[in-house]
Short mmCIF file of C-alpha atoms in Angstrom, two decimals:
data_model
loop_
_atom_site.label_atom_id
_atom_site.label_comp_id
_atom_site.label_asym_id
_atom_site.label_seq_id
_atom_site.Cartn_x
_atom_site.Cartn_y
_atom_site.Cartn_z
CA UNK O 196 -18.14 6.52 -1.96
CA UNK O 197 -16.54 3.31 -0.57
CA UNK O 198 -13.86 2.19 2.14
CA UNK O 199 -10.75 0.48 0.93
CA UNK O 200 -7.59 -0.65 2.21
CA UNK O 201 -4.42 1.82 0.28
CA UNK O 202 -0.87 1.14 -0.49
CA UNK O 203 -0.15 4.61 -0.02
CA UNK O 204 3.54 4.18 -0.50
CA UNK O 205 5.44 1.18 -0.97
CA UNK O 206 7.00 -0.48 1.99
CA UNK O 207 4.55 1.23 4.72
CA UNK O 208 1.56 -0.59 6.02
CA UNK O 209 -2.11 -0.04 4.46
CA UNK O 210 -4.03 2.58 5.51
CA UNK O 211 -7.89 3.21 5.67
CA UNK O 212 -9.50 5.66 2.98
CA UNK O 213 -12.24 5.99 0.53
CA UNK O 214 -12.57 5.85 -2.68
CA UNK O 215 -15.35 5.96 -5.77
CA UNK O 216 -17.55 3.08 -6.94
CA UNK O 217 -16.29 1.97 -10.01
CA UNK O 218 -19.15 1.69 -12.49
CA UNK O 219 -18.79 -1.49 -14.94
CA UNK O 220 -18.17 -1.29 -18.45
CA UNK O 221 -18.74 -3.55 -21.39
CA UNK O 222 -17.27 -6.94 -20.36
CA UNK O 223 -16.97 -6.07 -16.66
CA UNK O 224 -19.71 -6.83 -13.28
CA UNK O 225 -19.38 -4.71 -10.26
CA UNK O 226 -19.33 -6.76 -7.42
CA UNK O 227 -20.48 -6.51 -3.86
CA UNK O 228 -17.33 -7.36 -1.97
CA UNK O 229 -18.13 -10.11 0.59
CA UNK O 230 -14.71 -12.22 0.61
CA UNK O 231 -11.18 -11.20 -0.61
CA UNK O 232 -7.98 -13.29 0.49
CA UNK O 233 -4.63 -12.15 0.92
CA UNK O 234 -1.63 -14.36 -0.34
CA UNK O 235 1.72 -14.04 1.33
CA UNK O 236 5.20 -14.94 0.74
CA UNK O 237 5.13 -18.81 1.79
CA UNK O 238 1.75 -19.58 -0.92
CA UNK O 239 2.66 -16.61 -3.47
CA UNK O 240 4.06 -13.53 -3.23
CA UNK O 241 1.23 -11.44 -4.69
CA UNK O 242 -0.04 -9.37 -1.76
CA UNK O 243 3.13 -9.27 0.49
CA UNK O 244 4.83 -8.56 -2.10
CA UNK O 245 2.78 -5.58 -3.34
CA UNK O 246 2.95 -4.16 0.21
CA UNK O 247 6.23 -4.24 1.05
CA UNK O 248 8.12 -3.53 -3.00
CA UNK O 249 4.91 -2.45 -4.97
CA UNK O 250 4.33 -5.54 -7.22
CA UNK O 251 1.87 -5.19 -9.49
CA UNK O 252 0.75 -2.13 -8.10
CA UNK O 253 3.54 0.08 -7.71
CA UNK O 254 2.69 2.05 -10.92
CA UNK O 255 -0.69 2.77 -10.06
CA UNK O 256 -0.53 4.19 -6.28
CA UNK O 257 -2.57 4.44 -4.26
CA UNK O 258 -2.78 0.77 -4.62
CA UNK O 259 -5.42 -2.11 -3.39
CA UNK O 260 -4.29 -5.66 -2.63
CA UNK O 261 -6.66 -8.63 -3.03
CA UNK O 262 -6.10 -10.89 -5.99
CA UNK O 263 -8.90 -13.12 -5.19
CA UNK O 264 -12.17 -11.65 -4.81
CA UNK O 265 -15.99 -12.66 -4.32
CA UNK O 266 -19.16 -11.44 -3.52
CA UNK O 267 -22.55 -10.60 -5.22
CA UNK O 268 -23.30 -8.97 -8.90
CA UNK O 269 -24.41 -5.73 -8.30
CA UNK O 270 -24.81 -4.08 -11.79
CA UNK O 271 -23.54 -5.85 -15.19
CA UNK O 272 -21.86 -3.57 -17.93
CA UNK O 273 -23.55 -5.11 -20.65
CA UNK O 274 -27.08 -6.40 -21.14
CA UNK O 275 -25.97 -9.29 -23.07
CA UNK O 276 -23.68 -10.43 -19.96
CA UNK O 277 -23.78 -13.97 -18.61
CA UNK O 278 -24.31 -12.69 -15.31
CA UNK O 279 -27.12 -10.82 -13.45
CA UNK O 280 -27.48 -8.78 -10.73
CA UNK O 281 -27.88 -10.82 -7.08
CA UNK O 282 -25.19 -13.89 -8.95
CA UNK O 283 -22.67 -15.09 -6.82
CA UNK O 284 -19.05 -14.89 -7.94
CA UNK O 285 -15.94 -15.53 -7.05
CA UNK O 286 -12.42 -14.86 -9.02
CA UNK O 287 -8.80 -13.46 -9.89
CA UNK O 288 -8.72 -10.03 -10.67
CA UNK O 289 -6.73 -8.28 -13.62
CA UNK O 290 -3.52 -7.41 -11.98
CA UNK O 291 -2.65 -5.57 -15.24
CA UNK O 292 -6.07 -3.42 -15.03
CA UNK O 293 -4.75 0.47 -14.86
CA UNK O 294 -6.61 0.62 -11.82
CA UNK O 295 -6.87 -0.80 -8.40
CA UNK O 296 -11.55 -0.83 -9.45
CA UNK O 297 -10.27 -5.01 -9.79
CA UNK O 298 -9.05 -5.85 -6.16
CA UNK O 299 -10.79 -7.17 -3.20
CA UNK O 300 -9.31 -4.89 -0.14
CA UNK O 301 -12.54 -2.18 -1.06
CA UNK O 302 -16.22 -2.84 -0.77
CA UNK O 303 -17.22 -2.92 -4.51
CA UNK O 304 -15.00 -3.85 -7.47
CA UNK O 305 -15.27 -4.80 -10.61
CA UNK O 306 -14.58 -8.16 -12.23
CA UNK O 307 -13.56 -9.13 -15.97
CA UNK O 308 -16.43 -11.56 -17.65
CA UNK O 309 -13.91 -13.42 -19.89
CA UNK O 310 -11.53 -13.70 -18.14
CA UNK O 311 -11.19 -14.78 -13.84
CA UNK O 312 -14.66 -15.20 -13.57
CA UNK O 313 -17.06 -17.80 -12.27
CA UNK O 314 -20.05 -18.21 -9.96
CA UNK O 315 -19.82 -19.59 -6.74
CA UNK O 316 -21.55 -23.33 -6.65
CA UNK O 317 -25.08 -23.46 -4.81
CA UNK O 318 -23.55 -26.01 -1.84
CA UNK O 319 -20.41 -23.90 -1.19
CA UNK O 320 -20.00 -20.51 0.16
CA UNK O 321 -18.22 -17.52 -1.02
CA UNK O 322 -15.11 -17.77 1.40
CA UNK O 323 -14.76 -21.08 0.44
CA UNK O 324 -14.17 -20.05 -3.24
CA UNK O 325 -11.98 -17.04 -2.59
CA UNK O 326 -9.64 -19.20 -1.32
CA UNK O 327 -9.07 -20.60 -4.52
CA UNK O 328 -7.94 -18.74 -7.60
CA UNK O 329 -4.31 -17.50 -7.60
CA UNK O 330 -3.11 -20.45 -6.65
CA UNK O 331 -5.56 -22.80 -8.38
CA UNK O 332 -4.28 -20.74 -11.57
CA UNK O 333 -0.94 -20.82 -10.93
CA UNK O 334 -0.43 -24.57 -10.28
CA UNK O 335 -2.86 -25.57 -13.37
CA UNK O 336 -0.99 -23.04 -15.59
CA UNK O 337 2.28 -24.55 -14.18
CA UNK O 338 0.87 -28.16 -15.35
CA UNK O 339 -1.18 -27.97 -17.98
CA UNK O 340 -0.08 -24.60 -20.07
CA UNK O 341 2.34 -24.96 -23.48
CA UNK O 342 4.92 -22.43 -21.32
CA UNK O 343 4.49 -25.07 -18.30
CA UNK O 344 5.05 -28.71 -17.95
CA UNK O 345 2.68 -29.29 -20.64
CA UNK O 346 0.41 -32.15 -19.99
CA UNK O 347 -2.86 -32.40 -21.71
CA UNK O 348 -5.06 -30.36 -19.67
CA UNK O 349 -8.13 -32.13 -17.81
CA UNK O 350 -10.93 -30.48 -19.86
CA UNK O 351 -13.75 -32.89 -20.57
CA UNK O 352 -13.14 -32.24 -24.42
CA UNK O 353 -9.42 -32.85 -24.08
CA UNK O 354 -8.72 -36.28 -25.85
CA UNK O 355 -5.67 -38.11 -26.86
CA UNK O 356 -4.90 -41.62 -28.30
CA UNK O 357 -1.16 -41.18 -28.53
CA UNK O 358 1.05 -43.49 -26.12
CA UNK O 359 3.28 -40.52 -26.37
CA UNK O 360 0.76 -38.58 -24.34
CA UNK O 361 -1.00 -41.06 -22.27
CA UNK O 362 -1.02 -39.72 -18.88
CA UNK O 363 -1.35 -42.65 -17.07
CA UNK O 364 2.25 -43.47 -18.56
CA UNK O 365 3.78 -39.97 -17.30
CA UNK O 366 5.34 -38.85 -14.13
CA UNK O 367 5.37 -35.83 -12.42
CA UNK O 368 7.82 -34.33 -9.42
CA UNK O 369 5.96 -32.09 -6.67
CA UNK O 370 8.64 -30.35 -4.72
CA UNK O 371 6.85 -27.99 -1.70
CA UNK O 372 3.74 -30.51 -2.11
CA UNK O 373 2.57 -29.54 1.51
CA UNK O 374 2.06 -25.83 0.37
CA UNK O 375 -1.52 -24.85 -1.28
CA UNK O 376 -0.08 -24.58 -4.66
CA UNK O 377 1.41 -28.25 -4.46
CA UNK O 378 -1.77 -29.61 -2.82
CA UNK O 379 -3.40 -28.16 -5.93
CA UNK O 380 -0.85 -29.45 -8.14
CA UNK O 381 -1.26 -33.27 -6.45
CA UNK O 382 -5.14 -32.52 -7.15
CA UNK O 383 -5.11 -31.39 -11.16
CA UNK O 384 -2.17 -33.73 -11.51
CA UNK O 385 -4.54 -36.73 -10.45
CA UNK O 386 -7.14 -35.33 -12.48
CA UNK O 387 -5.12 -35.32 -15.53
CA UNK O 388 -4.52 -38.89 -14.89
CA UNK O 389 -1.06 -38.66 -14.43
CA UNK O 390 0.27 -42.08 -13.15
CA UNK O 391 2.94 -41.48 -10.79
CA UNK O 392 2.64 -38.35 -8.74
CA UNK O 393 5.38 -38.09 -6.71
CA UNK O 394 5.11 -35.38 -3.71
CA UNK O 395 8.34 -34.33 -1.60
CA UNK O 396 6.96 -32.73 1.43
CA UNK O 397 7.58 -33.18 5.44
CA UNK O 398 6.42 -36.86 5.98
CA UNK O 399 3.93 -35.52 9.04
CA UNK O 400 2.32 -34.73 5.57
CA UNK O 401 2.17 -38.62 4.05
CA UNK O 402 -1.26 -39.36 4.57
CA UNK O 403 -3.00 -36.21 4.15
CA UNK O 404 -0.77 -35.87 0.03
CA UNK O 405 -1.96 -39.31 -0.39
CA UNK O 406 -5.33 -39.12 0.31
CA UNK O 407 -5.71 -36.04 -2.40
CA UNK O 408 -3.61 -37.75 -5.21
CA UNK O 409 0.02 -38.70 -4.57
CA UNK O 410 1.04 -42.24 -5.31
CA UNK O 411 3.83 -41.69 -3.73
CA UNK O 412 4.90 -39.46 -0.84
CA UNK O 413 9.02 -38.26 -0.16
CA UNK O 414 10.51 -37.09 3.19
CA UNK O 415 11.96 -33.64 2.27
CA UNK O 416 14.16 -33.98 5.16
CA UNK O 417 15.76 -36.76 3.17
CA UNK O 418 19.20 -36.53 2.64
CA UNK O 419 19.33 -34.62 -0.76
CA UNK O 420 21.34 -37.55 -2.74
CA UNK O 421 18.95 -40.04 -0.79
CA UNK O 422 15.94 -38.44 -2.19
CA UNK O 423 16.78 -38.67 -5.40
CA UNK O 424 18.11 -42.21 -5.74
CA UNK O 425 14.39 -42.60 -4.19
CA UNK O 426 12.75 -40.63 -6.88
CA UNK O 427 15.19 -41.99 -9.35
CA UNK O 428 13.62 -45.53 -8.08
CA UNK O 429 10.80 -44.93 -8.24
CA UNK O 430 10.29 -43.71 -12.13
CA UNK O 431 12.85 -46.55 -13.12
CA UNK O 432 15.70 -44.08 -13.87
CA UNK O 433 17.13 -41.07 -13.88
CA UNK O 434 16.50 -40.21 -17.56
CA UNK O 435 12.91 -40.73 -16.65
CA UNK O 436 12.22 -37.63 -14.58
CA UNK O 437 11.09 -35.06 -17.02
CA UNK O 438 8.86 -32.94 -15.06
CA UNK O 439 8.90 -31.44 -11.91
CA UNK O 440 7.41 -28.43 -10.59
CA UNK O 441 9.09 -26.77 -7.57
CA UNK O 442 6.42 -24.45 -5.34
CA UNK O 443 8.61 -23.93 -2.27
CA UNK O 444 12.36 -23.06 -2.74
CA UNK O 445 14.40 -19.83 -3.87
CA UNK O 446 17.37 -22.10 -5.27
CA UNK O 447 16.89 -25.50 -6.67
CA UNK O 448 19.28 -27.64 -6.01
CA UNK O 449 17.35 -30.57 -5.61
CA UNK O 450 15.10 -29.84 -8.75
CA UNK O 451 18.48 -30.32 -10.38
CA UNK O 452 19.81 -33.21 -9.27
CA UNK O 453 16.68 -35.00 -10.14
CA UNK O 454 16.20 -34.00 -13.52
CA UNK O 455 17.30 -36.05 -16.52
CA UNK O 456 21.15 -35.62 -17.26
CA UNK O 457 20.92 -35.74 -20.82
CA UNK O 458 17.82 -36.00 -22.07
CA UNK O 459 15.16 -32.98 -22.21
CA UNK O 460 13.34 -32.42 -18.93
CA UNK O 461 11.54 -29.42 -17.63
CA UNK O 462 11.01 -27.40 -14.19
CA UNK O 463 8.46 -24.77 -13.45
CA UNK O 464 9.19 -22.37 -10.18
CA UNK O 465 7.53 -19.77 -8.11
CA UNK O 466 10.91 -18.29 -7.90
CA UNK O 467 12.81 -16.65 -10.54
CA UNK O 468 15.69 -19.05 -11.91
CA UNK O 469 17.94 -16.73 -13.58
CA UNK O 470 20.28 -15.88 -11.18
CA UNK O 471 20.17 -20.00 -10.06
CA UNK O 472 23.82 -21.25 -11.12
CA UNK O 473 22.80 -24.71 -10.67
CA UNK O 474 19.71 -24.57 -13.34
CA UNK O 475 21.49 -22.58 -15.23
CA UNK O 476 24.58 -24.93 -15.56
CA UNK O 477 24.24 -26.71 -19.07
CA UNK O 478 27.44 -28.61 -18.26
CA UNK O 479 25.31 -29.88 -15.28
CA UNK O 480 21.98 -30.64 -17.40
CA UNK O 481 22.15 -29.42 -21.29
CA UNK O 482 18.58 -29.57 -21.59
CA UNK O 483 16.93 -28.61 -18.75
CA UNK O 484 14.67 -26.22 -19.83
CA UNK O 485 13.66 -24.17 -16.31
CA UNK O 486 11.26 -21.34 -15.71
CA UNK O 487 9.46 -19.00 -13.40
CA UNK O 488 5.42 -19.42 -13.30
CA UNK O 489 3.46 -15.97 -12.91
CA UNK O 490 0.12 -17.15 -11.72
CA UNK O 491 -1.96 -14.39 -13.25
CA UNK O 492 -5.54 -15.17 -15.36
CA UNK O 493 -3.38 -13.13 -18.48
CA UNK O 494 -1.14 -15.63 -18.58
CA UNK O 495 -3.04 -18.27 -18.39
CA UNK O 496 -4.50 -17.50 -22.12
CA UNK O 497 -5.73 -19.67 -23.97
CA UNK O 498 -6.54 -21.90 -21.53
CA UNK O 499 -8.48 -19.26 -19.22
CA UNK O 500 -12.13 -19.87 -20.56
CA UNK O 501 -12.34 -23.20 -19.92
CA UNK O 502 -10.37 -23.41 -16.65
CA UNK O 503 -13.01 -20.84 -14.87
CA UNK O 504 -15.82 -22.88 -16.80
CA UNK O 505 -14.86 -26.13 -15.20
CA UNK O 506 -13.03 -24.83 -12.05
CA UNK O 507 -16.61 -24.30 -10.11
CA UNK O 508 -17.20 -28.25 -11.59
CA UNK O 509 -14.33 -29.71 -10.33
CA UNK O 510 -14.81 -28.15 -6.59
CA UNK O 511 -18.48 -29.61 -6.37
CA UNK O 512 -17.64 -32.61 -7.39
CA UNK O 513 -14.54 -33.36 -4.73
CA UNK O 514 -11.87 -32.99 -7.14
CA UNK O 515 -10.52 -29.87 -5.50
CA UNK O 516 -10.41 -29.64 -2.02
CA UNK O 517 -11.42 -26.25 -0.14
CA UNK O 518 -7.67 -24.93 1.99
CA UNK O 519 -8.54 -23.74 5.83
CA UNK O 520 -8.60 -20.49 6.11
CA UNK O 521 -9.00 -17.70 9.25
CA UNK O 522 -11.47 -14.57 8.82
CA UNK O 523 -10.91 -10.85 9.42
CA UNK O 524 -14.38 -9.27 9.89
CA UNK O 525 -13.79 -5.40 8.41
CA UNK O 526 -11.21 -3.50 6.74
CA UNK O 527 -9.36 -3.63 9.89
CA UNK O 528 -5.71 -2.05 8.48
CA UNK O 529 -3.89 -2.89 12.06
CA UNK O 530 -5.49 -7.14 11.63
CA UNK O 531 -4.62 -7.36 8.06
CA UNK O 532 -1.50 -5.66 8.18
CA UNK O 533 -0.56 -7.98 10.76
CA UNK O 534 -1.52 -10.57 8.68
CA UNK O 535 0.38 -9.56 5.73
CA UNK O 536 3.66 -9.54 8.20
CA UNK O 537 2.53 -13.05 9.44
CA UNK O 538 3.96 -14.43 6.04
CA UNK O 539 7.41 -13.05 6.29
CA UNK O 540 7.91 -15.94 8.65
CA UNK O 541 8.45 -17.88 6.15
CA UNK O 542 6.64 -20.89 7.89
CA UNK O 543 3.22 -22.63 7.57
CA UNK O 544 0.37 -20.10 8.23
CA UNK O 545 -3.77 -20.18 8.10
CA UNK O 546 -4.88 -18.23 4.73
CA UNK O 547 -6.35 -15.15 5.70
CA UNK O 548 -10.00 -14.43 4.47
CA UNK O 549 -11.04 -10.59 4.65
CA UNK O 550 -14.84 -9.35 4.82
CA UNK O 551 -14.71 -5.94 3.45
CA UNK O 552 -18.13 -4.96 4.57
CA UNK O 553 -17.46 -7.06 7.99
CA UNK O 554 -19.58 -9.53 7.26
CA UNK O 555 -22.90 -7.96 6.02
#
C-alpha cells in the first residue's frame, strides 16, 4: 500500500488515505514519486479546478490531483520499453486514464511511454522538470498545433521554403505574457523564429519578457484603445495582426479590438469563448476564428512524440527557462490544501512543488 492525497468529494479539501500500487502494463512505467506540482487558477485551472468542481476527476472519485509528475522508474510494463528501472522521468499524466494510478499527489504512479513522457536531463533536477509540462504543452499546442495558431512547429526536421510561412516574416500577440504559460509562449515563439513577438504584460515585467524572446514589450495598463494603436504600429496595420494568444483573461475585449477587422485572424484562450459576446460578434470581426486551448498530452496528438523528444533538448540547451517554484516536503493535506486556496487570489503566486515521499 501507498499514501495519497483524495478528492473525496468535490468542493471539500483533500484528505490523507492509502491506496494500492498500481502495477504497469504494456506501454506504461511505474514511477517512484519524487516531485508533483500543483497548477492553480492564475497558470491553469487543472488542480484547483479538480478540487473545488471535480475537473477531470469528478467521474472517477476518490480522485488524485497532480498533472505533472516525476520521479524514478521503478518497474517497466514491457521488456521492450525505452526506459529502465532507476531512469529519471518527468511528465503530464493521462487526465483521461479511468484511474487516478497517473497523478502525482500518491507515492507511486504510473506514466504513459508514448505519450507525456521524457527523462529528466543529467544537469537538471527532477523539481526543476515538474515544473514544466502542463503549461509547456499547453502554450506549444496553443502555437504550434493545426487547432492552434498554427505556426510551423520548432522541430529540427520541420522545414519550409515558402514566404507564406517564413517565420521570421510573422507576428504573434502575447496577452498575459507575465504568466508561465506566456513566458513559455515568448520562449517557443522565439524558437520558432517568429519575428515580432509582441508581449502585453505589466511593464515592471519589460526586461525580464525581453530577455527570454519578446521584441517588443506592451504596458497592459495601457489604455485599451492606446494599446492597440501601439500594437497596430507596430505590425504596420491593423489587418496585420493575425495571431494572438490570450493566457490571462475570462473576456477578451482587448484580443478583439486587436484582431484584423476583415481579414482572417485567429485567437487561442485558456478561457472558454462561447459565452464571450465580443468574440463572438461577426458584425464586430467576420473572421475571427477564436478558441479555448485544453492543455492536455491527448490533445496535443500528433505533435506529442516529438514535443517530449525535444522538450528535455530545448531545456538543456537554454531555450526554456526553469519557473521558481516553493516546496512542500510530504503529503501534508493542511500545506497543500492551503496552497490550492492560495490560487483563488487570483494574483501572482510561487508554483508549488510537492514531495510525496517528503523528500526521500
Amino acid at each position: 500500500m501507498q499514501k495519497a492525497l483524495f478528492v473525496e468529494k468535490v468542493g471539500e479539501p483533500v484528505r490523507l488515505g492509502t491506496k494500492p500500487i498500481p502495477k504497469p502494463k504494456q506501454g506504461q512505467v511505474l514511477i517512484k514519486v519524487e516531485s508533483t506540482m500543483i497548477n492553480g487558477k492564475i497558470v491553469l485551472p487543472h488542480d484547483t479546478y479538480g478540487r473545488d468542481t471535480g475537473l477531470f476527476i469528478g467521474d472517477k472519485l476518490p480522485g488524485i490531483l497532480g498533472t505533472n509528475l516525476g520521479g524514478v522508474v521503478q518497474e517497466v510494463g514491457s521488456p521492450d520499453s525505452p526506459y529502465r528501472a532507476g531512469d529519471r522521468v518527468f511528465g503530464e499524466a493521462s487526465v483521461s486514464y479511468p484511474t487516478s494510478d497517473m497523478a502525482g499527489l500518491q507515492e507511486y504512479a504510473l506514466l504513459d511511454v508514448q505519450h507525456g513522457l521524457a527523462k529528466v536531463p543529467d544537469s537538471f533536477t527532477v523539481d526543476e522538470l515538474v515544473s514544466l509540462p502542463v503549461n509547456a504543452v499547453t502554450s506549444f499546442l496553443a502555437l504550434f498545433h493545426p487547432t492552434g495558431l498554427g505556426f510551423a512547429a520548432p522541430f529540427p526536421t520541420t522545414t519550409t521554403t515558402d514566404q507564406e510561412h517564413d517565420a521570421s516574416r510573422q507576428n504573434i500577440v502575447i496577452i498575459g505574457a507575465g504568466s508561465q504559460v506566456g513566458k513559455l509562449a515568448i520562449q517557443f515563439a522565439k524558437l520558432a523564429g517568429i519575428g515580432t513577438i509582441i508581449a502585453v504584460a505589466a511593464g515592471s515585467r519589460t526586461t525580464e519578457l525581453r530577455n527570454i524572446g519578446a521584441t517588443h514589450v506592451l504596458d497592459r495598463h495601457t489604455p485599451v484603445a492606446d494599446l492597440v494603436a501601439q500594437v497596430h504600429d507596430v505590425v504596420g496595420g491593423e489587418e496585420n495582426v493575425t495571431r494572438i494568444f490570450d493566457c490571462a483573461n475570462w473576456t477578451h475585449e482587448l484580443a478583439t479590438a486587436l484582431a484584423a477587422p476583415k481579414g482572417a485572424s485567429k485567437l487561442r484562450t485558456l478561457h472558454p469563448v462561447d459565452t464571450d459576446g465580443g468574440v463572438n460578434n461577426k458584425e464586430l470581426r467576420p473572421s475571427l476564428d477564436a478558441a479555448y486551448v485544453v492543455g492536455t498530452t491527448e490533445a496535443l496528438e500528433p505533435l506529442s512524440k516529438d514535443f517530449w523528444r525535444f522538450l528535455p533538448e530545448w531545456v538543456t540547451e537554454g531555450h526554456l527557462t526553469i519557473p521558481p517554484f516553493r516546496v512542500i516536503e510530504g503529503l501534508d493535506a493542511e500545506k497543500v490544501n492551503a496552497a490550492l486556496d492560495g490560487y483563488q487570489s487570483g494574483k501572482s503566486v510561487l508554483q508549488v512543488v510537492i514531495h510525496p515521499s517528503g523528500g526521500t
